[in-house]
Amino acid sequence: MLKSKLPGILVCLVIAMSTSFLSDNYGGPQLLYALLIGLSLHFLYLQDTVRLGIDFCAKTILRLGVAFLGIRITFSDISAIGINTGLMVICAVVATVALGFLLARILKLSPDFGLIAGGSVGICGASAALAVASVLPKTKANEQFTLLVVVGVTVLSTIAMVTYPFALRMLDVGALSAGIFIGATIHDVAQVVAAGMLFGPEAGDVATVVKLFRVALLLPVVLFISIFFGTQKASNKLGWGSLKLIPTFLLGFVALSIVASMKILPLVVTQQIGGLSRWMLVIAIAAAGLKTNFQELAKLGWQPVLMLVVETLFIAFLGLIFIFYVA
């Protein structure tokens, strides 16, 4: 299996190494370079010889990178965010899923479409879309819409990763508030980390913690949808099988955060794990860029695009209200 993935892994690794050279010699964010180079080389993803390896980097390497990132975040970091931020994230996720359901009715689409789109924007992008769809009725329409949402949120998340940091700097937002906003509003984990790092390590860590709290909300949201809207709603089962939909990298992140909080590892080991995490994230973002094709967005049709854009702007609006008037 590794042999079949090796060409794609090497492509992502070469991009990561080139971004390191660019960042070290010319300045600028390494993660952003990785994304832009990956986007410019999308044609490589169309080759069967590298596709498996690129997919592996975009999924498995990403999750390992985020899990290892937990070594940089202690319980004191999490408590510094505050209960208000946690409550805001919960409210934003619930409101976004509800908005998706409402927009589907307004646009005369299936309620399932609204739940898939709302869960994707509100929680964690493509992963949430697949998780929500997995507990809804298995229809051809749902499967097609899920694929459209995966493409749509990937593109919107990429756009948000590039535009939000510049907009926040224009608004003179501090690093802590910027991290909260980025973690609470951008869809995919990799883009959250990249956008947060543009404000520095502090903002990157805060954005990651807030984002992973959103990811943790995947469990109650999927359970709720499974019980009241899914294939199990007519049965006596409460959908506890949905527990397996929680990403396992979240457990790794929490475990390493506990280790970091206990300070049982030498500082040099902690730094090495943190460095390995960053390299994995650079590789994963390069893979995400390679997989993204902006031309596919035009194939979604105006209704799904409108739904995803409105939901994205809605959760961003809630985030702005919080950082300016509550935090």
mmCIF file of C-alpha atoms in Angstrom:
data_model
loop_
_atom_site.group_PDB
_atom_site.id
_atom_site.type_symbol
_atom_site.label_atom_id
_atom_site.label_comp_id
_atom_site.label_asym_id
_atom_site.label_seq_id
_atom_site.Cartn_x
_atom_site.Cartn_y
_atom_site.Cartn_z
ATOM 1 C CA MET A 1 0.000 0.000 0.000
ATOM 2 C CA LEU A 2 2.784 2.439 0.878
ATOM 3 C CA LYS A 3 4.425 1.885 -2.507
ATOM 4 C CA SER A 4 1.273 3.012 -4.327
ATOM 5 C CA LYS A 5 1.078 6.174 -2.187
ATOM 6 C CA LEU A 6 4.762 7.062 -2.372
ATOM 7 C CA PRO A 7 4.687 9.155 -5.599
ATOM 8 C CA GLY A 8 1.919 11.402 -4.268
ATOM 9 C CA ILE A 9 3.601 11.703 -0.875
ATOM 10 C CA LEU A 10 6.845 12.736 -2.570
ATOM 11 C CA VAL A 11 5.028 15.411 -4.596
ATOM 12 C CA CYS A 12 3.602 16.918 -1.396
ATOM 13 C CA LEU A 13 6.974 16.635 0.338
ATOM 14 C CA VAL A 14 8.760 18.438 -2.502
ATOM 15 C CA ILE A 15 6.223 21.263 -2.295
ATOM 16 C CA ALA A 16 6.715 21.459 1.485
ATOM 17 C CA MET A 17 10.484 21.617 1.094
ATOM 18 C CA SER A 18 10.232 24.319 -1.566
ATOM 19 C CA THR A 19 7.961 26.405 0.675
ATOM 20 C CA SER A 20 10.513 26.095 3.466
ATOM 21 C CA PHE A 21 13.171 27.498 1.129
ATOM 22 C CA LEU A 22 10.906 30.358 0.035
ATOM 23 C CA SER A 23 9.909 31.241 3.583
ATOM 24 C CA ASP A 24 13.458 31.097 4.947
ATOM 25 C CA ASN A 25 15.005 33.128 2.130
ATOM 26 C CA TYR A 26 12.261 35.545 1.105
ATOM 27 C CA GLY A 27 9.987 35.689 4.138
ATOM 28 C CA GLY A 28 6.248 35.138 4.212
ATOM 29 C CA PRO A 29 4.067 32.331 5.593
ATOM 30 C CA GLN A 30 5.184 28.827 4.677
ATOM 31 C CA LEU A 31 1.656 27.433 4.955
ATOM 32 C CA LEU A 32 0.274 29.964 2.488
ATOM 33 C CA TYR A 33 3.071 29.197 0.032
ATOM 34 C CA ALA A 34 2.214 25.498 0.291
ATOM 35 C CA LEU A 35 -1.423 26.177 -0.525
ATOM 36 C CA LEU A 36 -0.713 28.455 -3.484
ATOM 37 C CA ILE A 37 1.863 26.123 -5.023
ATOM 38 C CA GLY A 38 -0.504 23.197 -4.537
ATOM 39 C CA LEU A 39 -3.347 25.076 -6.262
ATOM 40 C CA SER A 40 -1.089 25.907 -9.214
ATOM 41 C CA LEU A 41 -0.178 22.219 -9.628
ATOM 42 C CA HIS A 42 -3.721 20.820 -9.467
ATOM 43 C CA PHE A 43 -3.200 19.093 -12.826
ATOM 44 C CA LEU A 44 -0.917 16.609 -11.068
ATOM 45 C CA TYR A 45 -3.863 15.349 -9.008
ATOM 46 C CA LEU A 46 -5.491 14.169 -12.214
ATOM 47 C CA GLN A 47 -2.738 11.578 -12.602
ATOM 48 C CA ASP A 48 -3.599 8.175 -11.154
ATOM 49 C CA THR A 49 -0.010 7.566 -10.076
ATOM 50 C CA VAL A 50 -0.021 10.378 -7.516
ATOM 51 C CA ARG A 51 -3.675 10.648 -6.494
ATOM 52 C CA LEU A 52 -3.556 8.002 -3.740
ATOM 53 C CA GLY A 53 -0.555 9.604 -2.077
ATOM 54 C CA ILE A 54 -2.035 13.100 -2.255
ATOM 55 C CA ASP A 55 -5.280 11.846 -0.703
ATOM 56 C CA PHE A 56 -3.241 10.161 2.029
ATOM 57 C CA CYS A 57 -1.442 13.417 2.818
ATOM 58 C CA ALA A 58 -4.651 15.456 2.756
ATOM 59 C CA LYS A 59 -6.392 13.109 5.184
ATOM 60 C CA THR A 60 -4.069 10.942 7.274
ATOM 61 C CA ILE A 61 -1.059 13.270 7.453
ATOM 62 C CA LEU A 62 -3.378 16.173 8.265
ATOM 63 C CA ARG A 63 -4.961 14.308 11.155
ATOM 64 C CA LEU A 64 -1.591 13.216 12.507
ATOM 65 C CA GLY A 65 -0.331 16.776 12.246
ATOM 66 C CA VAL A 66 -3.287 18.167 14.159
ATOM 67 C CA ALA A 67 -3.011 15.422 16.780
ATOM 68 C CA PHE A 68 0.690 16.184 17.314
ATOM 69 C CA LEU A 69 -0.180 19.876 17.533
ATOM 70 C CA GLY A 70 -1.775 19.071 20.885
ATOM 71 C CA ILE A 71 1.706 18.974 22.437
ATOM 72 C CA ARG A 72 1.807 22.776 22.131
ATOM 73 C CA ILE A 73 -1.484 23.411 23.903
ATOM 74 C CA THR A 74 -1.985 23.001 27.644
ATOM 75 C CA PHE A 75 -5.070 23.180 29.821
ATOM 76 C CA SER A 76 -4.035 26.686 30.848
ATOM 77 C CA ASP A 77 -4.255 27.692 27.168
ATOM 78 C CA ILE A 78 -7.752 26.244 26.923
ATOM 79 C CA SER A 79 -8.957 27.911 30.128
ATOM 80 C CA ALA A 80 -7.586 31.216 28.845
ATOM 81 C CA ILE A 81 -10.168 31.155 26.032
ATOM 82 C CA GLY A 82 -12.992 31.328 28.562
ATOM 83 C CA ILE A 83 -16.488 29.972 28.932
ATOM 84 C CA ASN A 84 -17.937 32.804 26.840
ATOM 85 C CA THR A 85 -16.018 31.609 23.791
ATOM 86 C CA GLY A 86 -17.189 28.046 24.340
ATOM 87 C CA LEU A 87 -20.811 29.144 24.587
ATOM 88 C CA MET A 88 -20.416 31.298 21.483
ATOM 89 C CA VAL A 89 -19.066 28.357 19.489
ATOM 90 C CA ILE A 90 -21.941 26.123 20.600
ATOM 91 C CA CYS A 91 -24.522 28.766 19.684
ATOM 92 C CA ALA A 92 -22.843 29.447 16.331
ATOM 93 C CA VAL A 93 -22.811 25.752 15.380
ATOM 94 C CA VAL A 94 -26.434 25.191 16.375
ATOM 95 C CA ALA A 95 -27.581 28.374 14.629
ATOM 96 C CA THR A 96 -25.708 27.519 11.425
ATOM 97 C CA VAL A 97 -27.182 24.020 11.225
ATOM 98 C CA ALA A 98 -30.654 25.480 11.863
ATOM 99 C CA LEU A 99 -30.060 28.112 9.170
ATOM 100 C CA GLY A 100 -29.111 25.393 6.691
ATOM 101 C CA PHE A 101 -32.356 23.550 7.422
ATOM 102 C CA LEU A 102 -34.330 26.797 6.970
ATOM 103 C CA LEU A 103 -32.562 27.756 3.736
ATOM 104 C CA ALA A 104 -33.310 24.332 2.263
ATOM 105 C CA ARG A 105 -37.020 24.922 2.864
ATOM 106 C CA ILE A 106 -36.863 28.435 1.394
ATOM 107 C CA LEU A 107 -34.985 27.224 -1.695
ATOM 108 C CA LYS A 108 -37.356 24.228 -1.975
ATOM 109 C CA LEU A 109 -34.590 21.695 -1.524
ATOM 110 C CA SER A 110 -34.552 18.519 0.526
ATOM 111 C CA PRO A 111 -34.202 19.132 4.302
ATOM 112 C CA ASP A 112 -31.345 16.631 4.184
ATOM 113 C CA PHE A 113 -29.434 19.063 1.955
ATOM 114 C CA GLY A 114 -29.811 21.794 4.563
ATOM 115 C CA LEU A 115 -28.553 19.546 7.353
ATOM 116 C CA ILE A 116 -25.529 18.418 5.338
ATOM 117 C CA ALA A 117 -24.599 21.962 4.318
ATOM 118 C CA GLY A 118 -25.303 23.447 7.755
ATOM 119 C CA GLY A 119 -23.301 20.764 9.547
ATOM 120 C CA SER A 120 -20.432 21.162 7.109
ATOM 121 C CA VAL A 121 -20.153 24.943 7.508
ATOM 122 C CA GLY A 122 -20.902 24.950 11.223
ATOM 123 C CA ILE A 123 -18.586 22.161 12.353
ATOM 124 C CA CYS A 124 -15.625 20.987 10.295
ATOM 125 C CA GLY A 125 -16.144 21.203 6.568
ATOM 126 C CA ALA A 126 -15.917 18.109 4.414
ATOM 127 C CA SER A 127 -15.573 15.714 7.376
ATOM 128 C CA ALA A 128 -18.817 16.956 8.900
ATOM 129 C CA ALA A 129 -20.611 16.758 5.548
ATOM 130 C CA LEU A 130 -19.645 13.102 5.196
ATOM 131 C CA ALA A 131 -20.501 12.343 8.827
ATOM 132 C CA VAL A 132 -23.951 13.945 8.644
ATOM 133 C CA ALA A 133 -24.709 12.326 5.283
ATOM 134 C CA SER A 134 -23.765 8.919 6.671
ATOM 135 C CA VAL A 135 -26.696 8.945 9.120
ATOM 136 C CA LEU A 136 -29.237 10.336 6.642
ATOM 137 C CA PRO A 137 -31.199 8.190 4.165
ATOM 138 C CA LYS A 138 -28.914 6.778 1.486
ATOM 139 C CA THR A 139 -30.394 8.331 -1.652
ATOM 140 C CA LYS A 140 -28.663 9.205 -4.895
ATOM 141 C CA ALA A 141 -29.630 12.862 -4.438
ATOM 142 C CA ASN A 142 -28.062 12.966 -0.967
ATOM 143 C CA GLU A 143 -24.876 11.361 -2.255
ATOM 144 C CA GLN A 144 -24.584 13.849 -5.121
ATOM 145 C CA PHE A 145 -25.286 16.838 -2.893
ATOM 146 C CA THR A 146 -22.726 15.651 -0.355
ATOM 147 C CA LEU A 147 -20.061 15.609 -3.050
ATOM 148 C CA LEU A 148 -21.059 19.114 -4.098
ATOM 149 C CA VAL A 149 -20.847 20.348 -0.511
ATOM 150 C CA VAL A 150 -17.394 18.804 -0.077
ATOM 151 C CA VAL A 151 -16.147 20.737 -3.114
ATOM 152 C CA GLY A 152 -17.954 23.930 -2.093
ATOM 153 C CA VAL A 153 -16.745 24.086 1.508
ATOM 154 C CA THR A 154 -13.190 23.270 0.414
ATOM 155 C CA VAL A 155 -13.173 26.237 -1.954
ATOM 156 C CA LEU A 156 -14.905 28.589 0.509
ATOM 157 C CA SER A 157 -12.591 27.519 3.301
ATOM 158 C CA THR A 158 -9.590 28.227 1.083
ATOM 159 C CA ILE A 159 -10.946 31.668 0.206
ATOM 160 C CA ALA A 160 -11.629 32.373 3.878
ATOM 161 C CA MET A 161 -8.107 31.286 4.835
ATOM 162 C CA VAL A 162 -6.642 33.894 2.489
ATOM 163 C CA THR A 163 -9.106 36.769 3.020
ATOM 164 C CA TYR A 164 -9.983 36.616 6.736
ATOM 165 C CA PRO A 165 -6.469 37.385 8.061
ATOM 166 C CA PHE A 166 -6.174 40.438 5.796
ATOM 167 C CA ALA A 167 -9.664 41.642 6.790
ATOM 168 C CA LEU A 168 -8.890 41.182 10.489
ATOM 169 C CA ARG A 169 -5.662 43.165 10.152
ATOM 170 C CA MET A 170 -7.568 45.977 8.437
ATOM 171 C CA LEU A 171 -9.969 45.969 11.390
ATOM 172 C CA ASP A 172 -6.972 46.087 13.773
ATOM 173 C CA VAL A 173 -8.010 42.899 15.576
ATOM 174 C CA GLY A 174 -5.549 41.505 18.144
ATOM 175 C CA ALA A 175 -3.945 38.075 17.943
ATOM 176 C CA LEU A 176 -6.170 36.434 20.591
ATOM 177 C CA SER A 177 -9.422 37.748 19.101
ATOM 178 C CA ALA A 178 -8.232 36.866 15.604
ATOM 179 C CA GLY A 179 -7.514 33.300 16.712
ATOM 180 C CA ILE A 180 -10.981 32.990 18.231
ATOM 181 C CA PHE A 181 -12.653 34.336 15.098
ATOM 182 C CA ILE A 182 -10.640 32.147 12.723
ATOM 183 C CA GLY A 183 -11.201 29.011 14.792
ATOM 184 C CA ALA A 184 -14.924 29.703 15.075
ATOM 185 C CA THR A 185 -15.629 30.520 11.434
ATOM 186 C CA ILE A 186 -13.331 28.750 8.933
ATOM 187 C CA HIS A 187 -14.548 25.311 7.883
ATOM 188 C CA ASP A 188 -11.566 22.965 7.553
ATOM 189 C CA VAL A 189 -8.895 22.292 10.182
ATOM 190 C CA ALA A 190 -5.907 22.791 7.898
ATOM 191 C CA GLN A 191 -7.107 26.199 6.726
ATOM 192 C CA VAL A 192 -7.840 27.237 10.320
ATOM 193 C CA VAL A 193 -4.287 26.406 11.345
ATOM 194 C CA ALA A 194 -2.827 28.191 8.315
ATOM 195 C CA ALA A 195 -4.903 31.343 8.797
ATOM 196 C CA GLY A 196 -4.204 31.402 12.526
ATOM 197 C CA MET A 197 -0.457 31.045 12.007
ATOM 198 C CA LEU A 198 -0.517 34.168 9.833
ATOM 199 C CA PHE A 199 -1.124 36.064 13.087
ATOM 200 C CA GLY A 200 1.632 34.213 14.897
ATOM 201 C CA PRO A 201 1.931 31.124 17.139
ATOM 202 C CA GLU A 202 -0.439 32.484 19.807
ATOM 203 C CA ALA A 203 -3.270 33.059 17.358
ATOM 204 C CA GLY A 204 -2.565 29.735 15.673
ATOM 205 C CA ASP A 205 -2.829 27.849 18.957
ATOM 206 C CA VAL A 206 -6.029 29.643 19.973
ATOM 207 C CA ALA A 207 -7.590 29.070 16.544
ATOM 208 C CA THR A 208 -6.720 25.373 16.732
ATOM 209 C CA VAL A 209 -8.245 24.941 20.195
ATOM 210 C CA VAL A 210 -11.456 26.734 19.187
ATOM 211 C CA LYS A 211 -11.650 24.754 15.965
ATOM 212 C CA LEU A 212 -11.156 21.423 17.718
ATOM 213 C CA PHE A 213 -13.913 22.358 20.148
ATOM 214 C CA ARG A 214 -16.141 22.769 17.079
ATOM 215 C CA VAL A 215 -14.979 19.356 15.845
ATOM 216 C CA ALA A 216 -15.927 17.855 19.217
ATOM 217 C CA LEU A 217 -19.479 19.140 18.661
ATOM 218 C CA LEU A 218 -19.728 16.740 15.715
ATOM 219 C CA LEU A 219 -20.773 14.002 18.148
ATOM 220 C CA PRO A 220 -23.898 15.644 19.629
ATOM 221 C CA VAL A 221 -24.927 17.177 16.294
ATOM 222 C CA VAL A 222 -24.663 13.886 14.371
ATOM 223 C CA LEU A 223 -26.455 12.027 17.162
ATOM 224 C CA PHE A 224 -29.285 14.575 17.103
ATOM 225 C CA ILE A 225 -29.625 14.400 13.312
ATOM 226 C CA SER A 226 -29.473 10.599 13.406
ATOM 227 C CA ILE A 227 -32.255 10.398 15.990
ATOM 228 C CA PHE A 228 -34.646 12.976 14.551
ATOM 229 C CA PHE A 229 -33.886 13.017 10.806
ATOM 230 C CA GLY A 230 -31.788 9.958 10.000
ATOM 231 C CA THR A 231 -32.415 6.381 9.029
ATOM 232 C CA GLN A 232 -32.788 5.436 12.712
ATOM 233 C CA LYS A 233 -35.483 7.978 13.571
ATOM 234 C CA ALA A 234 -38.297 5.437 13.214
ATOM 235 C CA SER A 235 -36.597 2.824 15.355
ATOM 236 C CA ASN A 236 -35.908 2.491 19.039
ATOM 237 C CA LYS A 237 -32.181 2.859 18.484
ATOM 238 C CA LEU A 238 -30.749 6.164 19.618
ATOM 239 C CA GLY A 239 -27.958 6.273 17.093
ATOM 240 C CA TRP A 240 -25.070 5.519 19.439
ATOM 241 C CA GLY A 241 -23.256 3.998 16.483
ATOM 242 C CA SER A 242 -22.605 7.619 15.492
ATOM 243 C CA LEU A 243 -19.942 7.714 18.201
ATOM 244 C CA LYS A 244 -17.519 6.181 15.727
ATOM 245 C CA LEU A 245 -17.880 9.289 13.539
ATOM 246 C CA ILE A 246 -15.862 11.397 15.967
ATOM 247 C CA PRO A 247 -12.416 11.874 14.387
ATOM 248 C CA THR A 248 -9.801 9.826 16.218
ATOM 249 C CA PHE A 249 -7.216 12.592 15.846
ATOM 250 C CA LEU A 250 -9.215 14.557 18.427
ATOM 251 C CA LEU A 251 -8.363 11.891 21.009
ATOM 252 C CA GLY A 252 -4.702 12.134 20.075
ATOM 253 C CA PHE A 253 -4.802 15.900 20.371
ATOM 254 C CA VAL A 254 -6.375 15.686 23.827
ATOM 255 C CA ALA A 255 -3.897 13.014 24.961
ATOM 256 C CA LEU A 256 -0.891 15.093 23.927
ATOM 257 C CA SER A 257 -2.433 18.186 25.514
ATOM 258 C CA ILE A 258 -2.641 16.246 28.776
ATOM 259 C CA VAL A 259 1.004 15.219 28.397
ATOM 260 C CA ALA A 260 1.996 18.843 27.731
ATOM 261 C CA SER A 261 -0.008 20.065 30.717
ATOM 262 C CA MET A 262 1.705 17.536 32.993
ATOM 263 C CA LYS A 263 5.150 18.595 31.681
ATOM 264 C CA ILE A 264 6.488 15.044 31.828
ATOM 265 C CA LEU A 265 8.470 15.269 28.563
ATOM 266 C CA PRO A 266 11.787 17.088 28.142
ATOM 267 C CA LEU A 267 11.466 20.458 26.412
ATOM 268 C CA VAL A 268 13.547 19.306 23.448
ATOM 269 C CA VAL A 269 11.176 16.367 22.810
ATOM 270 C CA THR A 270 8.173 18.655 23.009
ATOM 271 C CA GLN A 271 9.761 21.024 20.512
ATOM 272 C CA GLN A 272 10.586 18.167 18.132
ATOM 273 C CA ILE A 273 6.998 16.909 18.202
ATOM 274 C CA GLY A 274 5.766 20.433 17.573
ATOM 275 C CA GLY A 275 8.164 20.789 14.639
ATOM 276 C CA LEU A 276 7.033 17.453 13.197
ATOM 277 C CA SER A 277 3.437 18.621 13.510
ATOM 278 C CA ARG A 278 4.162 21.773 11.534
ATOM 279 C CA TRP A 279 5.850 19.838 8.731
ATOM 280 C CA MET A 280 2.869 17.479 8.548
ATOM 281 C CA LEU A 281 0.492 20.421 8.298
ATOM 282 C CA VAL A 282 2.534 22.015 5.512
ATOM 283 C CA ILE A 283 2.456 18.715 3.613
ATOM 284 C CA ALA A 284 -1.297 18.366 4.234
ATOM 285 C CA ILE A 285 -2.045 21.898 3.028
ATOM 286 C CA ALA A 286 0.008 21.276 -0.120
ATOM 287 C CA ALA A 287 -2.158 18.197 -0.702
ATOM 288 C CA ALA A 288 -5.351 20.173 -0.087
ATOM 289 C CA GLY A 289 -4.239 22.686 -2.707
ATOM 290 C CA LEU A 290 -3.417 19.941 -5.188
ATOM 291 C CA LYS A 291 -6.913 18.464 -4.741
ATOM 292 C CA THR A 292 -8.797 21.748 -5.194
ATOM 293 C CA ASN A 293 -10.182 22.698 -8.588
ATOM 294 C CA PHE A 294 -11.886 26.091 -8.690
ATOM 295 C CA GLN A 295 -13.574 25.232 -11.969
ATOM 296 C CA GLU A 296 -15.678 22.605 -10.202
ATOM 297 C CA LEU A 297 -17.413 25.325 -8.178
ATOM 298 C CA ALA A 298 -19.275 26.425 -11.295
ATOM 299 C CA LYS A 299 -20.841 22.976 -11.570
ATOM 300 C CA LEU A 300 -22.606 23.212 -8.195
ATOM 301 C CA GLY A 301 -25.544 25.280 -9.427
ATOM 302 C CA TRP A 302 -26.678 28.514 -7.845
ATOM 303 C CA GLN A 303 -28.802 27.080 -5.026
ATOM 304 C CA PRO A 304 -26.116 25.042 -3.219
ATOM 305 C CA VAL A 305 -23.620 27.863 -3.764
ATOM 306 C CA LEU A 306 -26.030 30.414 -2.304
ATOM 307 C CA MET A 307 -26.730 28.161 0.672
ATOM 308 C CA LEU A 308 -23.062 27.624 1.477
ATOM 309 C CA VAL A 309 -22.137 31.292 0.979
ATOM 310 C CA VAL A 310 -24.990 32.560 3.175
ATOM 311 C CA GLU A 311 -24.092 30.087 5.926
ATOM 312 C CA THR A 312 -20.407 31.029 5.697
ATOM 313 C CA LEU A 313 -21.210 34.746 5.954
ATOM 314 C CA PHE A 314 -23.656 34.057 8.784
ATOM 315 C CA ILE A 315 -21.167 32.250 11.014
ATOM 316 C CA ALA A 316 -18.539 34.901 10.203
ATOM 317 C CA PHE A 317 -21.035 37.604 11.240
ATOM 318 C CA LEU A 318 -21.633 35.841 14.559
ATOM 319 C CA GLY A 319 -17.879 35.627 15.089
ATOM 320 C CA LEU A 320 -17.399 39.350 14.439
ATOM 321 C CA ILE A 321 -20.178 40.266 16.851
ATOM 322 C CA PHE A 322 -18.530 38.155 19.525
ATOM 323 C CA ILE A 323 -14.984 39.470 19.204
ATOM 324 C CA PHE A 324 -16.100 43.110 19.046
ATOM 325 C CA TYR A 325 -18.929 43.188 21.597
ATOM 326 C CA VAL A 326 -18.535 40.187 23.908
ATOM 327 C CA ALA A 327 -14.931 38.929 24.113
#
